[in-house]
JSON list of C-alpha atoms in Angstrom, two decimals:
[
{"chain": "A", "resi": 30, "resn": "UNK", "atom": "CA", "xyz": [157.33, 216.53, -44.17]},
{"chain": "A", "resi": 31, "resn": "UNK", "atom": "CA", "xyz": [156.93, 216.53, -48.03]},
{"chain": "A", "resi": 32, "resn": "UNK", "atom": "CA", "xyz": [156.37, 219.14, -50.63]},
{"chain": "A", "resi": 33, "resn": "UNK", "atom": "CA", "xyz": [153.21, 218.74, -52.69]},
{"chain": "A", "resi": 34, "resn": "UNK", "atom": "CA", "xyz": [153.68, 220.13, -56.29]},
{"chain": "A", "resi": 35, "resn": "UNK", "atom": "CA", "xyz": [150.26, 221.00, -57.44]},
{"chain": "A", "resi": 36, "resn": "UNK", "atom": "CA", "xyz": [151.35, 224.32, -58.91]},
{"chain": "A", "resi": 37, "resn": "UNK", "atom": "CA", "xyz": [150.76, 224.87, -62.72]},
{"chain": "A", "resi": 38, "resn": "UNK", "atom": "CA", "xyz": [153.61, 226.88, -64.02]},
{"chain": "A", "resi": 39, "resn": "UNK", "atom": "CA", "xyz": [152.87, 229.37, -66.73]},
{"chain": "A", "resi": 40, "resn": "UNK", "atom": "CA", "xyz": [155.90, 228.32, -68.63]},
{"chain": "A", "resi": 41, "resn": "UNK", "atom": "CA", "xyz": [157.10, 224.86, -67.58]},
{"chain": "A", "resi": 42, "resn": "UNK", "atom": "CA", "xyz": [159.18, 224.45, -70.29]},
{"chain": "A", "resi": 43, "resn": "UNK", "atom": "CA", "xyz": [161.43, 227.54, -69.86]},
{"chain": "A", "resi": 44, "resn": "UNK", "atom": "CA", "xyz": [164.64, 226.92, -68.20]},
{"chain": "A", "resi": 45, "resn": "UNK", "atom": "CA", "xyz": [165.37, 229.70, -65.87]},
{"chain": "A", "resi": 46, "resn": "UNK", "atom": "CA", "xyz": [168.96, 230.68, -65.29]},
{"chain": "A", "resi": 47, "resn": "UNK", "atom": "CA", "xyz": [168.61, 232.28, -61.92]},
{"chain": "A", "resi": 48, "resn": "UNK", "atom": "CA", "xyz": [166.51, 231.21, -59.08]},
{"chain": "A", "resi": 49, "resn": "UNK", "atom": "CA", "xyz": [164.01, 228.27, -59.41]},
{"chain": "A", "resi": 50, "resn": "UNK", "atom": "CA", "xyz": [164.86, 226.37, -62.61]},
{"chain": "A", "resi": 51, "resn": "UNK", "atom": "CA", "xyz": [161.09, 225.88, -63.31]},
{"chain": "A", "resi": 52, "resn": "UNK", "atom": "CA", "xyz": [159.63, 229.40, -62.47]},
{"chain": "A", "resi": 53, "resn": "UNK", "atom": "CA", "xyz": [162.46, 231.83, -61.55]},
{"chain": "A", "resi": 54, "resn": "UNK", "atom": "CA", "xyz": [161.20, 232.50, -58.11]},
{"chain": "A", "resi": 55, "resn": "UNK", "atom": "CA", "xyz": [163.53, 232.82, -55.07]},
{"chain": "A", "resi": 56, "resn": "UNK", "atom": "CA", "xyz": [164.70, 229.65, -53.44]},
{"chain": "A", "resi": 57, "resn": "UNK", "atom": "CA", "xyz": [164.10, 228.70, -49.98]},
{"chain": "A", "resi": 58, "resn": "UNK", "atom": "CA", "xyz": [166.46, 226.51, -47.96]},
{"chain": "A", "resi": 59, "resn": "UNK", "atom": "CA", "xyz": [165.37, 224.67, -44.71]},
{"chain": "A", "resi": 60, "resn": "UNK", "atom": "CA", "xyz": [168.13, 225.20, -41.98]},
{"chain": "A", "resi": 61, "resn": "UNK", "atom": "CA", "xyz": [167.36, 222.06, -40.09]},
{"chain": "A", "resi": 62, "resn": "UNK", "atom": "CA", "xyz": [165.47, 219.04, -41.12]},
{"chain": "A", "resi": 63, "resn": "UNK", "atom": "CA", "xyz": [165.25, 218.28, -44.94]},
{"chain": "A", "resi": 64, "resn": "UNK", "atom": "CA", "xyz": [161.95, 217.70, -46.73]},
{"chain": "A", "resi": 65, "resn": "UNK", "atom": "CA", "xyz": [161.08, 214.90, -49.25]},
{"chain": "A", "resi": 66, "resn": "UNK", "atom": "CA", "xyz": [160.13, 216.42, -52.56]},
{"chain": "A", "resi": 67, "resn": "UNK", "atom": "CA", "xyz": [159.28, 215.08, -56.05]},
{"chain": "A", "resi": 68, "resn": "UNK", "atom": "CA", "xyz": [161.60, 216.47, -58.94]},
{"chain": "A", "resi": 69, "resn": "UNK", "atom": "CA", "xyz": [159.52, 218.53, -61.24]},
{"chain": "A", "resi": 70, "resn": "UNK", "atom": "CA", "xyz": [161.25, 217.14, -64.33]},
{"chain": "A", "resi": 71, "resn": "UNK", "atom": "CA", "xyz": [162.26, 213.16, -63.71]},
{"chain": "A", "resi": 72, "resn": "UNK", "atom": "CA", "xyz": [159.47, 212.78, -60.76]},
{"chain": "A", "resi": 73, "resn": "UNK", "atom": "CA", "xyz": [161.64, 210.89, -58.73]},
{"chain": "A", "resi": 74, "resn": "UNK", "atom": "CA", "xyz": [161.22, 211.52, -54.90]},
{"chain": "A", "resi": 75, "resn": "UNK", "atom": "CA", "xyz": [164.25, 212.52, -52.99]},
{"chain": "A", "resi": 76, "resn": "UNK", "atom": "CA", "xyz": [165.21, 214.47, -49.82]},
{"chain": "A", "resi": 77, "resn": "UNK", "atom": "CA", "xyz": [166.23, 218.01, -50.25]},
{"chain": "A", "resi": 78, "resn": "UNK", "atom": "CA", "xyz": [166.84, 221.22, -48.22]},
{"chain": "A", "resi": 79, "resn": "UNK", "atom": "CA", "xyz": [166.28, 223.50, -51.17]},
{"chain": "A", "resi": 80, "resn": "UNK", "atom": "CA", "xyz": [163.15, 224.32, -52.87]},
{"chain": "A", "resi": 81, "resn": "UNK", "atom": "CA", "xyz": [161.21, 227.35, -54.49]},
{"chain": "A", "resi": 82, "resn": "UNK", "atom": "CA", "xyz": [158.39, 229.39, -52.72]},
{"chain": "A", "resi": 83, "resn": "UNK", "atom": "CA", "xyz": [156.04, 227.84, -55.30]},
{"chain": "A", "resi": 84, "resn": "UNK", "atom": "CA", "xyz": [156.93, 224.36, -54.07]},
{"chain": "A", "resi": 85, "resn": "UNK", "atom": "CA", "xyz": [159.01, 223.33, -57.17]},
{"chain": "A", "resi": 86, "resn": "UNK", "atom": "CA", "xyz": [162.06, 221.15, -56.71]},
{"chain": "A", "resi": 87, "resn": "UNK", "atom": "CA", "xyz": [164.55, 220.01, -59.06]},
{"chain": "A", "resi": 88, "resn": "UNK", "atom": "CA", "xyz": [167.13, 217.39, -58.31]},
{"chain": "A", "resi": 89, "resn": "UNK", "atom": "CA", "xyz": [170.96, 217.94, -58.76]},
{"chain": "A", "resi": 90, "resn": "UNK", "atom": "CA", "xyz": [170.92, 215.34, -61.77]},
{"chain": "A", "resi": 91, "resn": "UNK", "atom": "CA", "xyz": [168.20, 217.36, -63.77]},
{"chain": "A", "resi": 92, "resn": "UNK", "atom": "CA", "xyz": [169.73, 220.71, -62.65]},
{"chain": "A", "resi": 93, "resn": "UNK", "atom": "CA", "xyz": [173.06, 219.76, -64.07]},
{"chain": "A", "resi": 94, "resn": "UNK", "atom": "CA", "xyz": [171.81, 217.72, -67.11]},
{"chain": "A", "resi": 95, "resn": "UNK", "atom": "CA", "xyz": [173.34, 218.59, -70.52]},
{"chain": "A", "resi": 96, "resn": "UNK", "atom": "CA", "xyz": [175.39, 221.39, -69.23]},
{"chain": "A", "resi": 97, "resn": "UNK", "atom": "CA", "xyz": [178.14, 218.96, -68.01]},
{"chain": "A", "resi": 98, "resn": "UNK", "atom": "CA", "xyz": [178.26, 217.12, -71.21]},
{"chain": "A", "resi": 99, "resn": "UNK", "atom": "CA", "xyz": [178.90, 220.62, -72.98]},
{"chain": "A", "resi": 100, "resn": "UNK", "atom": "CA", "xyz": [181.54, 221.31, -70.33]},
{"chain": "A", "resi": 101, "resn": "UNK", "atom": "CA", "xyz": [183.36, 217.98, -70.96]},
{"chain": "A", "resi": 102, "resn": "UNK", "atom": "CA", "xyz": [183.30, 218.55, -74.58]},
{"chain": "A", "resi": 103, "resn": "UNK", "atom": "CA", "xyz": [184.62, 222.16, -74.17]},
{"chain": "A", "resi": 104, "resn": "UNK", "atom": "CA", "xyz": [187.50, 220.91, -71.75]},
{"chain": "A", "resi": 105, "resn": "UNK", "atom": "CA", "xyz": [188.56, 218.24, -74.27]},
{"chain": "A", "resi": 106, "resn": "UNK", "atom": "CA", "xyz": [188.84, 220.53, -76.96]},
{"chain": "A", "resi": 107, "resn": "UNK", "atom": "CA", "xyz": [190.37, 223.45, -74.94]},
{"chain": "A", "resi": 108, "resn": "UNK", "atom": "CA", "xyz": [194.34, 224.12, -75.30]},
{"chain": "A", "resi": 109, "resn": "UNK", "atom": "CA", "xyz": [194.16, 226.55, -72.46]},
{"chain": "A", "resi": 110, "resn": "UNK", "atom": "CA", "xyz": [196.92, 226.32, -69.84]},
{"chain": "A", "resi": 111, "resn": "UNK", "atom": "CA", "xyz": [195.19, 228.88, -67.40]},
{"chain": "A", "resi": 112, "resn": "UNK", "atom": "CA", "xyz": [192.48, 227.26, -65.59]},
{"chain": "A", "resi": 113, "resn": "UNK", "atom": "CA", "xyz": [191.03, 230.70, -64.77]},
{"chain": "A", "resi": 114, "resn": "UNK", "atom": "CA", "xyz": [190.81, 231.45, -68.61]},
{"chain": "A", "resi": 115, "resn": "UNK", "atom": "CA", "xyz": [189.08, 228.12, -69.21]},
{"chain": "A", "resi": 116, "resn": "UNK", "atom": "CA", "xyz": [186.51, 228.73, -66.23]},
{"chain": "A", "resi": 117, "resn": "UNK", "atom": "CA", "xyz": [185.78, 232.15, -67.80]},
{"chain": "A", "resi": 118, "resn": "UNK", "atom": "CA", "xyz": [184.94, 230.59, -71.09]},
{"chain": "A", "resi": 119, "resn": "UNK", "atom": "CA", "xyz": [182.49, 228.26, -69.32]},
{"chain": "A", "resi": 120, "resn": "UNK", "atom": "CA", "xyz": [180.94, 230.97, -67.45]},
{"chain": "A", "resi": 121, "resn": "UNK", "atom": "CA", "xyz": [180.15, 232.40, -70.87]},
{"chain": "A", "resi": 122, "resn": "UNK", "atom": "CA", "xyz": [177.93, 229.40, -71.81]},
{"chain": "A", "resi": 123, "resn": "UNK", "atom": "CA", "xyz": [174.35, 230.65, -72.21]},
{"chain": "A", "resi": 124, "resn": "UNK", "atom": "CA", "xyz": [172.91, 227.49, -70.54]},
{"chain": "A", "resi": 125, "resn": "UNK", "atom": "CA", "xyz": [174.97, 227.63, -67.59]},
{"chain": "A", "resi": 126, "resn": "UNK", "atom": "CA", "xyz": [172.90, 228.57, -64.47]},
{"chain": "A", "resi": 127, "resn": "UNK", "atom": "CA", "xyz": [173.77, 231.29, -62.05]},
{"chain": "A", "resi": 128, "resn": "UNK", "atom": "CA", "xyz": [174.12, 228.66, -59.18]},
{"chain": "A", "resi": 129, "resn": "UNK", "atom": "CA", "xyz": [174.01, 224.89, -58.87]},
{"chain": "A", "resi": 130, "resn": "UNK", "atom": "CA", "xyz": [175.72, 221.68, -58.19]},
{"chain": "A", "resi": 131, "resn": "UNK", "atom": "CA", "xyz": [177.35, 221.59, -61.76]},
{"chain": "A", "resi": 132, "resn": "UNK", "atom": "CA", "xyz": [180.11, 224.14, -60.35]},
{"chain": "A", "resi": 133, "resn": "UNK", "atom": "CA", "xyz": [181.27, 221.27, -58.14]},
{"chain": "A", "resi": 134, "resn": "UNK", "atom": "CA", "xyz": [182.24, 219.35, -61.23]},
{"chain": "A", "resi": 135, "resn": "UNK", "atom": "CA", "xyz": [183.18, 222.40, -63.36]},
{"chain": "A", "resi": 136, "resn": "UNK", "atom": "CA", "xyz": [186.11, 223.34, -60.96]},
{"chain": "A", "resi": 137, "resn": "UNK", "atom": "CA", "xyz": [187.99, 220.17, -61.05]},
{"chain": "A", "resi": 138, "resn": "UNK", "atom": "CA", "xyz": [187.52, 219.66, -64.65]},
{"chain": "A", "resi": 139, "resn": "UNK", "atom": "CA", "xyz": [189.02, 223.14, -65.65]},
{"chain": "A", "resi": 140, "resn": "UNK", "atom": "CA", "xyz": [191.91, 222.51, -63.33]},
{"chain": "A", "resi": 141, "resn": "UNK", "atom": "CA", "xyz": [192.78, 218.88, -64.68]},
{"chain": "A", "resi": 142, "resn": "UNK", "atom": "CA", "xyz": [192.10, 220.28, -68.30]},
{"chain": "A", "resi": 143, "resn": "UNK", "atom": "CA", "xyz": [194.66, 223.21, -67.66]},
{"chain": "A", "resi": 144, "resn": "UNK", "atom": "CA", "xyz": [197.11, 220.69, -65.84]},
{"chain": "A", "resi": 145, "resn": "UNK", "atom": "CA", "xyz": [197.08, 218.11, -68.78]},
{"chain": "A", "resi": 146, "resn": "UNK", "atom": "CA", "xyz": [197.56, 221.14, -71.34]},
{"chain": "A", "resi": 147, "resn": "UNK", "atom": "CA", "xyz": [200.41, 222.60, -69.19]},
{"chain": "A", "resi": 148, "resn": "UNK", "atom": "CA", "xyz": [202.50, 219.32, -69.16]},
{"chain": "A", "resi": 149, "resn": "UNK", "atom": "CA", "xyz": [201.44, 218.40, -72.78]},
{"chain": "A", "resi": 150, "resn": "UNK", "atom": "CA", "xyz": [199.36, 215.46, -71.80]},
{"chain": "A", "resi": 151, "resn": "UNK", "atom": "CA", "xyz": [195.58, 215.90, -72.35]},
{"chain": "A", "resi": 152, "resn": "UNK", "atom": "CA", "xyz": [193.78, 213.17, -70.48]},
{"chain": "A", "resi": 153, "resn": "UNK", "atom": "CA", "xyz": [190.28, 212.85, -71.25]},
{"chain": "A", "resi": 154, "resn": "UNK", "atom": "CA", "xyz": [189.64, 210.12, -69.09]},
{"chain": "A", "resi": 155, "resn": "UNK", "atom": "CA", "xyz": [190.98, 212.29, -66.18]},
{"chain": "A", "resi": 156, "resn": "UNK", "atom": "CA", "xyz": [188.48, 215.22, -67.07]},
{"chain": "A", "resi": 157, "resn": "UNK", "atom": "CA", "xyz": [185.50, 212.65, -67.08]},
{"chain": "A", "resi": 158, "resn": "UNK", "atom": "CA", "xyz": [186.53, 211.40, -63.69]},
{"chain": "A", "resi": 159, "resn": "UNK", "atom": "CA", "xyz": [186.79, 215.10, -62.34]},
{"chain": "A", "resi": 160, "resn": "UNK", "atom": "CA", "xyz": [183.28, 215.72, -63.39]},
{"chain": "A", "resi": 161, "resn": "UNK", "atom": "CA", "xyz": [182.02, 212.22, -62.05]},
{"chain": "A", "resi": 162, "resn": "UNK", "atom": "CA", "xyz": [183.69, 212.74, -58.72]},
{"chain": "A", "resi": 163, "resn": "UNK", "atom": "CA", "xyz": [182.03, 216.43, -58.79]},
{"chain": "A", "resi": 164, "resn": "UNK", "atom": "CA", "xyz": [178.70, 214.95, -59.32]},
{"chain": "A", "resi": 165, "resn": "UNK", "atom": "CA", "xyz": [178.93, 213.40, -55.92]},
{"chain": "A", "resi": 166, "resn": "UNK", "atom": "CA", "xyz": [178.92, 216.56, -54.18]},
{"chain": "A", "resi": 167, "resn": "UNK", "atom": "CA", "xyz": [175.27, 217.49, -53.55]},
{"chain": "A", "resi": 168, "resn": "UNK", "atom": "CA", "xyz": [173.83, 220.86, -54.11]},
{"chain": "A", "resi": 169, "resn": "UNK", "atom": "CA", "xyz": [173.42, 223.07, -51.34]},
{"chain": "A", "resi": 170, "resn": "UNK", "atom": "CA", "xyz": [176.37, 221.71, -49.35]},
{"chain": "A", "resi": 171, "resn": "UNK", "atom": "CA", "xyz": [177.73, 225.17, -48.45]},
{"chain": "A", "resi": 172, "resn": "UNK", "atom": "CA", "xyz": [174.88, 225.54, -46.18]},
{"chain": "A", "resi": 173, "resn": "UNK", "atom": "CA", "xyz": [174.49, 222.34, -44.37]},
{"chain": "A", "resi": 174, "resn": "UNK", "atom": "CA", "xyz": [178.08, 220.83, -44.29]},
{"chain": "A", "resi": 175, "resn": "UNK", "atom": "CA", "xyz": [180.26, 223.80, -43.40]},
{"chain": "A", "resi": 176, "resn": "UNK", "atom": "CA", "xyz": [182.28, 223.29, -46.73]},
{"chain": "A", "resi": 177, "resn": "UNK", "atom": "CA", "xyz": [181.80, 224.40, -50.37]},
{"chain": "A", "resi": 178, "resn": "UNK", "atom": "CA", "xyz": [181.66, 222.25, -53.34]},
{"chain": "A", "resi": 179, "resn": "UNK", "atom": "CA", "xyz": [183.76, 224.41, -55.34]},
{"chain": "A", "resi": 180, "resn": "UNK", "atom": "CA", "xyz": [186.53, 224.03, -52.62]},
{"chain": "A", "resi": 181, "resn": "UNK", "atom": "CA", "xyz": [186.22, 220.26, -52.58]},
{"chain": "A", "resi": 182, "resn": "UNK", "atom": "CA", "xyz": [186.49, 220.44, -56.48]},
{"chain": "A", "resi": 183, "resn": "UNK", "atom": "CA", "xyz": [190.26, 221.61, -55.87]},
{"chain": "A", "resi": 184, "resn": "UNK", "atom": "CA", "xyz": [190.78, 218.72, -53.60]},
{"chain": "A", "resi": 185, "resn": "UNK", "atom": "CA", "xyz": [189.31, 216.49, -56.43]},
{"chain": "A", "resi": 186, "resn": "UNK", "atom": "CA", "xyz": [191.52, 217.88, -59.04]},
{"chain": "A", "resi": 187, "resn": "UNK", "atom": "CA", "xyz": [194.55, 217.57, -56.80]},
{"chain": "A", "resi": 188, "resn": "UNK", "atom": "CA", "xyz": [193.80, 214.10, -56.00]},
{"chain": "A", "resi": 189, "resn": "UNK", "atom": "CA", "xyz": [193.44, 213.08, -59.71]},
{"chain": "A", "resi": 190, "resn": "UNK", "atom": "CA", "xyz": [196.67, 215.04, -60.91]},
{"chain": "A", "resi": 191, "resn": "UNK", "atom": "CA", "xyz": [198.68, 213.42, -57.85]},
{"chain": "A", "resi": 192, "resn": "UNK", "atom": "CA", "xyz": [196.80, 209.98, -57.88]},
{"chain": "A", "resi": 193, "resn": "UNK", "atom": "CA", "xyz": [195.86, 210.44, -54.04]},
{"chain": "A", "resi": 194, "resn": "UNK", "atom": "CA", "xyz": [194.45, 207.61, -52.22]},
{"chain": "A", "resi": 195, "resn": "UNK", "atom": "CA", "xyz": [193.41, 207.17, -48.56]},
{"chain": "A", "resi": 196, "resn": "UNK", "atom": "CA", "xyz": [196.72, 205.48, -47.93]},
{"chain": "A", "resi": 197, "resn": "UNK", "atom": "CA", "xyz": [198.82, 208.39, -49.64]},
{"chain": "A", "resi": 198, "resn": "UNK", "atom": "CA", "xyz": [200.95, 210.25, -47.02]},
{"chain": "A", "resi": 199, "resn": "UNK", "atom": "CA", "xyz": [202.51, 213.84, -48.16]},
{"chain": "A", "resi": 200, "resn": "UNK", "atom": "CA", "xyz": [200.08, 214.18, -51.19]},
{"chain": "A", "resi": 201, "resn": "UNK", "atom": "CA", "xyz": [196.81, 213.38, -49.13]},
{"chain": "A", "resi": 202, "resn": "UNK", "atom": "CA", "xyz": [197.95, 216.06, -46.67]},
{"chain": "A", "resi": 203, "resn": "UNK", "atom": "CA", "xyz": [198.64, 218.43, -49.68]},
{"chain": "A", "resi": 204, "resn": "UNK", "atom": "CA", "xyz": [195.11, 217.59, -51.02]},
{"chain": "A", "resi": 205, "resn": "UNK", "atom": "CA", "xyz": [193.42, 218.69, -47.90]},
{"chain": "A", "resi": 206, "resn": "UNK", "atom": "CA", "xyz": [195.72, 221.76, -47.63]},
{"chain": "A", "resi": 207, "resn": "UNK", "atom": "CA", "xyz": [194.50, 222.87, -51.10]},
{"chain": "A", "resi": 208, "resn": "UNK", "atom": "CA", "xyz": [190.94, 222.66, -49.97]},
{"chain": "A", "resi": 209, "resn": "UNK", "atom": "CA", "xyz": [191.51, 224.29, -46.68]},
{"chain": "A", "resi": 210, "resn": "UNK", "atom": "CA", "xyz": [193.34, 227.22, -48.50]},
{"chain": "A", "resi": 211, "resn": "UNK", "atom": "CA", "xyz": [190.22, 227.67, -50.88]},
{"chain": "A", "resi": 212, "resn": "UNK", "atom": "CA", "xyz": [187.87, 227.46, -47.97]},
{"chain": "A", "resi": 213, "resn": "UNK", "atom": "CA", "xyz": [189.79, 230.10, -45.97]},
{"chain": "A", "resi": 214, "resn": "UNK", "atom": "CA", "xyz": [189.63, 232.32, -48.94]},
{"chain": "A", "resi": 215, "resn": "UNK", "atom": "CA", "xyz": [185.92, 231.96, -49.56]},
{"chain": "A", "resi": 216, "resn": "UNK", "atom": "CA", "xyz": [185.10, 232.29, -45.79]},
{"chain": "A", "resi": 217, "resn": "UNK", "atom": "CA", "xyz": [186.26, 236.11, -46.03]},
{"chain": "A", "resi": 218, "resn": "UNK", "atom": "CA", "xyz": [183.41, 236.85, -48.03]},
{"chain": "A", "resi": 219, "resn": "UNK", "atom": "CA", "xyz": [180.63, 235.15, -46.04]},
{"chain": "A", "resi": 220, "resn": "UNK", "atom": "CA", "xyz": [177.39, 234.85, -47.79]},
{"chain": "A", "resi": 221, "resn": "UNK", "atom": "CA", "xyz": [174.94, 234.37, -49.34]},
{"chain": "A", "resi": 222, "resn": "UNK", "atom": "CA", "xyz": [176.46, 231.78, -51.70]},
{"chain": "A", "resi": 223, "resn": "UNK", "atom": "CA", "xyz": [177.36, 232.69, -55.30]},
{"chain": "A", "resi": 224, "resn": "UNK", "atom": "CA", "xyz": [178.72, 229.68, -57.02]},
{"chain": "A", "resi": 225, "resn": "UNK", "atom": "CA", "xyz": [180.46, 232.06, -59.63]},
{"chain": "A", "resi": 226, "resn": "UNK", "atom": "CA", "xyz": [182.06, 233.97, -56.86]},
{"chain": "A", "resi": 227, "resn": "UNK", "atom": "CA", "xyz": [183.18, 230.93, -54.91]},
{"chain": "A", "resi": 228, "resn": "UNK", "atom": "CA", "xyz": [184.36, 228.79, -58.07]},
{"chain": "A", "resi": 229, "resn": "UNK", "atom": "CA", "xyz": [186.42, 231.87, -59.00]},
{"chain": "A", "resi": 230, "resn": "UNK", "atom": "CA", "xyz": [188.17, 232.15, -55.69]},
{"chain": "A", "resi": 231, "resn": "UNK", "atom": "CA", "xyz": [188.70, 228.25, -55.57]},
{"chain": "A", "resi": 232, "resn": "UNK", "atom": "CA", "xyz": [190.23, 228.12, -58.98]},
{"chain": "A", "resi": 233, "resn": "UNK", "atom": "CA", "xyz": [192.51, 231.29, -58.34]},
{"chain": "A", "resi": 234, "resn": "UNK", "atom": "CA", "xyz": [193.61, 229.78, -55.26]},
{"chain": "A", "resi": 235, "resn": "UNK", "atom": "CA", "xyz": [194.51, 226.44, -57.02]},
{"chain": "A", "resi": 236, "resn": "UNK", "atom": "CA", "xyz": [196.29, 228.49, -59.88]},
{"chain": "A", "resi": 237, "resn": "UNK", "atom": "CA", "xyz": [198.47, 230.25, -57.06]},
{"chain": "A", "resi": 238, "resn": "UNK", "atom": "CA", "xyz": [199.47, 227.06, -55.26]},
{"chain": "A", "resi": 239, "resn": "UNK", "atom": "CA", "xyz": [199.37, 223.86, -57.36]},
{"chain": "A", "resi": 240, "resn": "UNK", "atom": "CA", "xyz": [202.33, 225.21, -59.01]},
{"chain": "A", "resi": 241, "resn": "UNK", "atom": "CA", "xyz": [202.02, 223.17, -62.31]},
{"chain": "A", "resi": 242, "resn": "UNK", "atom": "CA", "xyz": [200.10, 225.69, -64.77]},
{"chain": "A", "resi": 243, "resn": "UNK", "atom": "CA", "xyz": [201.99, 227.47, -67.49]},
{"chain": "A", "resi": 244, "resn": "UNK", "atom": "CA", "xyz": [199.34, 229.96, -68.45]},
{"chain": "A", "resi": 245, "resn": "UNK", "atom": "CA", "xyz": [200.24, 233.51, -67.86]},
{"chain": "A", "resi": 246, "resn": "UNK", "atom": "CA", "xyz": [197.98, 233.96, -65.08]},
{"chain": "A", "resi": 247, "resn": "UNK", "atom": "CA", "xyz": [196.78, 237.33, -66.14]},
{"chain": "A", "resi": 248, "resn": "UNK", "atom": "CA", "xyz": [193.12, 236.51, -66.56]},
{"chain": "A", "resi": 249, "resn": "UNK", "atom": "CA", "xyz": [190.71, 238.34, -64.37]},
{"chain": "A", "resi": 250, "resn": "UNK", "atom": "CA", "xyz": [186.99, 237.73, -63.71]},
{"chain": "A", "resi": 251, "resn": "UNK", "atom": "CA", "xyz": [184.92, 241.01, -63.83]},
{"chain": "A", "resi": 252, "resn": "UNK", "atom": "CA", "xyz": [181.44, 239.89, -63.35]},
{"chain": "A", "resi": 253, "resn": "UNK", "atom": "CA", "xyz": [178.72, 240.77, -65.54]},
{"chain": "A", "resi": 254, "resn": "UNK", "atom": "CA", "xyz": [176.12, 238.46, -64.39]},
{"chain": "A", "resi": 255, "resn": "UNK", "atom": "CA", "xyz": [175.40, 240.18, -61.14]},
{"chain": "A", "resi": 256, "resn": "UNK", "atom": "CA", "xyz": [172.16, 241.43, -62.40]},
{"chain": "A", "resi": 257, "resn": "UNK", "atom": "CA", "xyz": [170.81, 237.96, -62.73]},
{"chain": "A", "resi": 258, "resn": "UNK", "atom": "CA", "xyz": [171.78, 237.14, -58.79]},
{"chain": "A", "resi": 259, "resn": "UNK", "atom": "CA", "xyz": [169.05, 238.73, -56.71]},
{"chain": "A", "resi": 260, "resn": "UNK", "atom": "CA", "xyz": [171.30, 237.91, -53.43]},
{"chain": "A", "resi": 261, "resn": "UNK", "atom": "CA", "xyz": [174.54, 239.67, -54.91]},
{"chain": "A", "resi": 262, "resn": "UNK", "atom": "CA", "xyz": [176.70, 240.93, -52.14]},
{"chain": "A", "resi": 263, "resn": "UNK", "atom": "CA", "xyz": [177.80, 243.68, -54.84]},
{"chain": "A", "resi": 264, "resn": "UNK", "atom": "CA", "xyz": [180.42, 246.04, -53.40]},
{"chain": "A", "resi": 265, "resn": "UNK", "atom": "CA", "xyz": [181.57, 243.35, -50.92]},
{"chain": "A", "resi": 266, "resn": "UNK", "atom": "CA", "xyz": [182.47, 240.83, -53.74]},
{"chain": "A", "resi": 267, "resn": "UNK", "atom": "CA", "xyz": [185.81, 241.17, -55.29]},
{"chain": "A", "resi": 268, "resn": "UNK", "atom": "CA", "xyz": [184.58, 240.53, -58.72]},
{"chain": "A", "resi": 269, "resn": "UNK", "atom": "CA", "xyz": [181.76, 243.23, -58.54]},
{"chain": "A", "resi": 270, "resn": "UNK", "atom": "CA", "xyz": [182.77, 245.68, -61.42]},
{"chain": "A", "resi": 271, "resn": "UNK", "atom": "CA", "xyz": [183.77, 248.34, -59.26]},
{"chain": "A", "resi": 272, "resn": "UNK", "atom": "CA", "xyz": [186.10, 246.04, -57.19]},
{"chain": "A", "resi": 273, "resn": "UNK", "atom": "CA", "xyz": [187.59, 243.97, -59.97]},
{"chain": "A", "resi": 274, "resn": "UNK", "atom": "CA", "xyz": [191.16, 245.12, -59.01]},
{"chain": "A", "resi": 275, "resn": "UNK", "atom": "CA", "xyz": [190.89, 243.42, -55.47]},
{"chain": "A", "resi": 276, "resn": "UNK", "atom": "CA", "xyz": [192.60, 240.17, -54.85]},
{"chain": "A", "resi": 277, "resn": "UNK", "atom": "CA", "xyz": [190.71, 237.33, -53.54]},
{"chain": "A", "resi": 278, "resn": "UNK", "atom": "CA", "xyz": [193.19, 234.88, -52.48]}
]
């Protein structure tokens, strides 16, 4: 099955922050067999589980385009040693979408950056590698593969920091353990997914267990963007304004 995109959008040049990037409508996910669809922007045909009810499809590369360049620049320029504080700075970027595969790169990037700043050894190549590895985690993986890209991002960061390979012994186990800790923390809140909630939980988990950040750890996330998320779980979320004192990990 494929998606035919004969829909004429009234404002195709507008980049919507929430919902469909093209028209802002609600996104639909196929729970079983994926579909073939043509990206609205680059016109490449790919396989996807996610598209909007108007028939638009945007590939991961186009969804993350430009924002990850900004994230890399921000990480390279940052002197923050608290990864959550850096994550919140990135959340404030006006062109960052509410959800998307870009978060799979953002999580490891902020962790690697804060680590480098904490030990006094900024490593721009490591930041670039963190973003690159995160790009390999496709959008919607949290609904199709029983894992979350933000949690895998913790494993990516730990693996880069400790130079883990498939042949590593203790560190390979530790990298998997860090990912598992984040997945356990995220699983407590069920769904629907929220990339900001899950990324914050993942980074908070890493900040607690990596044992290498010199930041104060006093930064807290109080969500101000829930109004843009029509699937917000509201009072069930630890970062919903009324619940901001609750711990997530």
